[in-house]
mmCIF file with all atom_site columns, C-alpha atoms in Angstrom:
data_model
loop_
_atom_site.group_PDB
_atom_site.id
_atom_site.type_symbol
_atom_site.label_atom_id
_atom_site.label_alt_id
_atom_site.label_comp_id
_atom_site.label_asym_id
_atom_site.label_entity_id
_atom_site.label_seq_id
_atom_site.pdbx_PDB_ins_code
_atom_site.Cartn_x
_atom_site.Cartn_y
_atom_site.Cartn_z
_atom_site.occupancy
_atom_site.B_iso_or_equiv
_atom_site.pdbx_formal_charge
_atom_site.auth_seq_id
_atom_site.auth_comp_id
_atom_site.auth_asym_id
_atom_site.auth_atom_id
_atom_site.pdbx_PDB_model_num
ATOM 1  C CA . MET A 1 1  ? 0.494  0.072  -0.588  1.00 61.00 ? 1  MET A CA 1
ATOM 2  C CA . PHE A 1 2  ? 1.190  3.740  -0.926  1.00 70.00 ? 2  PHE A CA 1
ATOM 3  C CA . SER A 1 3  ? 1.933  5.099  2.615   1.00 85.00 ? 3  SER A CA 1
ATOM 4  C CA . SER A 1 4  ? 1.115  9.260  2.231   1.00 86.00 ? 4  SER A CA 1
ATOM 5  C CA . LEU A 1 5  ? 4.439  9.567  2.350   1.00 88.00 ? 5  LEU A CA 1
ATOM 6  C CA . ASN A 1 6  ? 4.578  8.032  -1.235  1.00 91.00 ? 6  ASN A CA 1
ATOM 7  C CA . ILE A 1 7  ? 1.283  10.080 -1.964  1.00 93.00 ? 7  ILE A CA 1
ATOM 8  C CA . PHE A 1 8  ? 2.586  12.552 -0.808  1.00 94.00 ? 8  PHE A CA 1
ATOM 9  C CA . ARG A 1 9  ? 5.918  12.359 -3.061  1.00 94.00 ? 9  ARG A CA 1
ATOM 10 C CA . ILE A 1 10 ? 4.118  11.211 -6.027  1.00 95.00 ? 10 ILE A CA 1
ATOM 11 C CA . VAL A 1 11 ? 1.613  14.999 -6.707  1.00 96.00 ? 11 VAL A CA 1
ATOM 12 C CA . ALA A 1 12 ? 4.937  16.669 -5.652  1.00 97.00 ? 12 ALA A CA 1
ATOM 13 C CA . LEU A 1 13 ? 6.705  15.062 -8.721  1.00 96.00 ? 13 LEU A CA 1
ATOM 14 C CA . LEU A 1 14 ? 3.161  15.058 -10.939 1.00 97.00 ? 14 LEU A CA 1
ATOM 15 C CA . GLU A 1 15 ? 2.758  18.461 -9.808  1.00 97.00 ? 15 GLU A CA 1
ATOM 16 C CA . GLY A 1 16 ? 6.323  19.436 -11.273 1.00 97.00 ? 16 GLY A CA 1
ATOM 17 C CA . ILE A 1 17 ? 5.827  17.504 -13.891 1.00 97.00 ? 17 ILE A CA 1
ATOM 18 C CA . SER A 1 18 ? 2.633  19.555 -14.636 1.00 97.00 ? 18 SER A CA 1
ATOM 19 C CA . TYR A 1 19 ? 3.905  23.075 -14.055 1.00 97.00 ? 19 TYR A CA 1
ATOM 20 C CA . ILE A 1 20 ? 7.084  21.964 -16.317 1.00 97.00 ? 20 ILE A CA 1
ATOM 21 C CA . LEU A 1 21 ? 4.896  21.107 -19.787 1.00 97.00 ? 21 LEU A CA 1
ATOM 22 C CA . LEU A 1 22 ? 2.415  24.263 -18.563 1.00 97.00 ? 22 LEU A CA 1
ATOM 23 C CA . LEU A 1 23 ? 5.403  26.483 -18.065 1.00 96.00 ? 23 LEU A CA 1
ATOM 24 C CA . PHE A 1 24 ? 7.422  25.589 -20.900 1.00 97.00 ? 24 PHE A CA 1
ATOM 25 C CA . ILE A 1 25 ? 5.645  24.057 -23.670 1.00 96.00 ? 25 ILE A CA 1
ATOM 26 C CA . ALA A 1 26 ? 1.391  24.751 -23.012 1.00 97.00 ? 26 ALA A CA 1
ATOM 27 C CA . THR A 1 27 ? 2.374  28.728 -23.278 1.00 96.00 ? 27 THR A CA 1
ATOM 28 C CA . PRO A 1 28 ? 4.800  28.752 -26.070 1.00 96.00 ? 28 PRO A CA 1
ATOM 29 C CA . ILE A 1 29 ? 2.735  26.863 -27.471 1.00 97.00 ? 29 ILE A CA 1
ATOM 30 C CA . LYS A 1 30 ? -0.202 28.801 -27.141 1.00 96.00 ? 30 LYS A CA 1
ATOM 31 C CA . TYR A 1 31 ? 1.455  33.028 -27.422 1.00 97.00 ? 31 TYR A CA 1
ATOM 32 C CA . VAL A 1 32 ? 4.137  31.384 -30.547 1.00 97.00 ? 32 VAL A CA 1
ATOM 33 C CA . LEU A 1 33 ? 1.483  28.904 -32.429 1.00 96.00 ? 33 LEU A CA 1
ATOM 34 C CA . ASN A 1 34 ? -1.641 30.565 -31.578 1.00 96.00 ? 34 ASN A CA 1
ATOM 35 C CA . ASP A 1 35 ? -3.263 27.686 -30.304 1.00 96.00 ? 35 ASP A CA 1
ATOM 36 C CA . PRO A 1 36 ? -4.600 27.607 -26.236 1.00 95.00 ? 36 PRO A CA 1
ATOM 37 C CA . GLN A 1 37 ? -5.543 24.278 -26.491 1.00 96.00 ? 37 GLN A CA 1
ATOM 38 C CA . TYR A 1 38 ? -2.848 23.456 -24.525 1.00 95.00 ? 38 TYR A CA 1
ATOM 39 C CA . VAL A 1 39 ? -2.613 25.352 -21.602 1.00 96.00 ? 39 VAL A CA 1
ATOM 40 C CA . LYS A 1 40 ? -6.414 24.463 -21.184 1.00 94.00 ? 40 LYS A CA 1
ATOM 41 C CA . MET A 1 41 ? -6.203 20.816 -21.152 1.00 95.00 ? 41 MET A CA 1
ATOM 42 C CA . LEU A 1 42 ? -3.096 21.254 -18.692 1.00 95.00 ? 42 LEU A CA 1
ATOM 43 C CA . GLY A 1 43 ? -3.800 23.650 -16.494 1.00 95.00 ? 43 GLY A CA 1
ATOM 44 C CA . MET A 1 44 ? -6.987 22.764 -13.903 1.00 96.00 ? 44 MET A CA 1
ATOM 45 C CA . PRO A 1 45 ? -4.532 19.395 -13.618 1.00 96.00 ? 45 PRO A CA 1
ATOM 46 C CA . HIS A 1 46 ? -1.712 21.058 -12.714 1.00 97.00 ? 46 HIS A CA 1
ATOM 47 C CA . GLY A 1 47 ? -4.207 24.158 -10.141 1.00 96.00 ? 47 GLY A CA 1
ATOM 48 C CA . ILE A 1 48 ? -5.637 20.807 -8.922  1.00 97.00 ? 48 ILE A CA 1
ATOM 49 C CA . LEU A 1 49 ? -1.597 18.762 -8.826  1.00 97.00 ? 49 LEU A CA 1
ATOM 50 C CA . PHE A 1 50 ? -1.107 22.657 -6.849  1.00 97.00 ? 50 PHE A CA 1
ATOM 51 C CA . VAL A 1 51 ? -3.797 22.560 -4.534  1.00 98.00 ? 51 VAL A CA 1
ATOM 52 C CA . ALA A 1 52 ? -3.155 18.499 -3.161  1.00 97.00 ? 52 ALA A CA 1
ATOM 53 C CA . TYR A 1 53 ? 0.239  19.203 -2.562  1.00 97.00 ? 53 TYR A CA 1
ATOM 54 C CA . VAL A 1 54 ? 0.188  22.986 -0.967  1.00 97.00 ? 54 VAL A CA 1
ATOM 55 C CA . ALA A 1 55 ? -2.782 20.657 1.253   1.00 97.00 ? 55 ALA A CA 1
ATOM 56 C CA . LEU A 1 56 ? 0.055  17.900 1.388   1.00 96.00 ? 56 LEU A CA 1
ATOM 57 C CA . ALA A 1 57 ? 2.053  19.962 2.778   1.00 96.00 ? 57 ALA A CA 1
ATOM 58 C CA . ILE A 1 58 ? -0.169 21.760 5.504   1.00 96.00 ? 58 ILE A CA 1
ATOM 59 C CA . VAL A 1 59 ? -0.470 18.442 7.069   1.00 94.00 ? 59 VAL A CA 1
ATOM 60 C CA . PHE A 1 60 ? 2.865  16.882 6.999   1.00 93.00 ? 60 PHE A CA 1
ATOM 61 C CA . LYS A 1 61 ? 4.511  20.327 8.557   1.00 95.00 ? 61 LYS A CA 1
ATOM 62 C CA . LYS A 1 62 ? 3.869  19.014 11.578  1.00 92.00 ? 62 LYS A CA 1
ATOM 63 C CA . GLN A 1 63 ? 4.870  15.386 11.407  1.00 90.00 ? 63 GLN A CA 1
ATOM 64 C CA . PHE A 1 64 ? 8.030  16.636 9.475   1.00 90.00 ? 64 PHE A CA 1
ATOM 65 C CA . SER A 1 65 ? 8.676  19.256 12.540  1.00 92.00 ? 65 SER A CA 1
ATOM 66 C CA . TRP A 1 66 ? 9.434  21.200 9.411   1.00 94.00 ? 66 TRP A CA 1
ATOM 67 C CA . THR A 1 67 ? 10.422 25.054 11.351  1.00 95.00 ? 67 THR A CA 1
ATOM 68 C CA . ASN A 1 68 ? 8.939  27.676 9.293   1.00 97.00 ? 68 ASN A CA 1
ATOM 69 C CA . LYS A 1 69 ? 11.775 28.946 6.474   1.00 97.00 ? 69 LYS A CA 1
ATOM 70 C CA . GLN A 1 70 ? 10.826 24.830 5.763   1.00 95.00 ? 70 GLN A CA 1
ATOM 71 C CA . PHE A 1 71 ? 7.961  25.260 5.376   1.00 97.00 ? 71 PHE A CA 1
ATOM 72 C CA . ALA A 1 72 ? 8.294  28.321 3.973   1.00 97.00 ? 72 ALA A CA 1
ATOM 73 C CA . ILE A 1 73 ? 11.049 26.555 1.512   1.00 97.00 ? 73 ILE A CA 1
ATOM 74 C CA . VAL A 1 74 ? 8.516  23.778 0.578   1.00 96.00 ? 74 VAL A CA 1
ATOM 75 C CA . LEU A 1 75 ? 5.373  25.829 -0.346  1.00 97.00 ? 75 LEU A CA 1
ATOM 76 C CA . LEU A 1 76 ? 8.412  28.090 -2.183  1.00 97.00 ? 76 LEU A CA 1
ATOM 77 C CA . ALA A 1 77 ? 9.538  25.459 -4.177  1.00 96.00 ? 77 ALA A CA 1
ATOM 78 C CA . SER A 1 78 ? 5.601  24.838 -5.573  1.00 95.00 ? 78 SER A CA 1
ATOM 79 C CA . ILE A 1 79 ? 6.147  27.813 -7.977  1.00 95.00 ? 79 ILE A CA 1
ATOM 80 C CA . ILE A 1 80 ? 9.871  27.438 -9.388  1.00 95.00 ? 80 ILE A CA 1
ATOM 81 C CA . PRO A 1 81 ? 10.172 25.427 -11.613 1.00 94.00 ? 81 PRO A CA 1
ATOM 82 C CA . PHE A 1 82 ? 11.795 22.298 -10.862 1.00 96.00 ? 82 PHE A CA 1
ATOM 83 C CA . GLY A 1 83 ? 11.181 22.394 -6.926  1.00 96.00 ? 83 GLY A CA 1
ATOM 84 C CA . THR A 1 84 ? 9.399  19.895 -5.728  1.00 95.00 ? 84 THR A CA 1
ATOM 85 C CA . PHE A 1 85 ? 11.843 17.721 -7.815  1.00 96.00 ? 85 PHE A CA 1
ATOM 86 C CA . TYR A 1 86 ? 14.636 19.422 -5.397  1.00 95.00 ? 86 TYR A CA 1
ATOM 87 C CA . ILE A 1 87 ? 11.904 18.850 -2.554  1.00 95.00 ? 87 ILE A CA 1
ATOM 88 C CA . ASP A 1 88 ? 11.077 15.485 -2.876  1.00 93.00 ? 88 ASP A CA 1
ATOM 89 C CA . ARG A 1 89 ? 14.905 14.761 -2.556  1.00 93.00 ? 89 ARG A CA 1
ATOM 90 C CA . LYS A 1 90 ? 16.113 17.278 0.172   1.00 91.00 ? 90 LYS A CA 1
ATOM 91 C CA . TYR A 1 91 ? 13.161 17.037 2.486   1.00 88.00 ? 91 TYR A CA 1
ATOM 92 C CA . LEU A 1 92 ? 11.077 14.172 1.134   1.00 88.00 ? 92 LEU A CA 1
ATOM 93 C CA . ASN A 1 93 ? 13.696 11.573 0.664   1.00 83.00 ? 93 ASN A CA 1
ATOM 94 C CA . LEU A 1 94 ? 14.831 11.874 4.526   1.00 63.00 ? 94 LEU A CA 1
ATOM 95 C CA . ALA A 1 95 ? 11.036 11.917 6.251   1.00 49.00 ? 95 ALA A CA 1
ATOM 96 C CA . LYS A 1 96 ? 11.518 7.997  5.580   1.00 49.00 ? 96 LYS A CA 1
#
């Protein structure tokens, strides 16, 4: 079975991938080729994954005894491309 930590790690991975696809594939296609379909297709799943990531970070803050600074880094990583991959390696791998 999946532990709640594994679910958080999967959500972080998927959130990171969806953000990269949205920023570096869908958005350029929208503005260069004037085709917004990919932004529309990726926007909602990315939004749901973003909200899930933030909610899980709030849940795990106490369990991992993150300081306010660490918690802020975990949240900030969700808006920086490739940030959630860093969080997985730095904060979530150590939590095992």
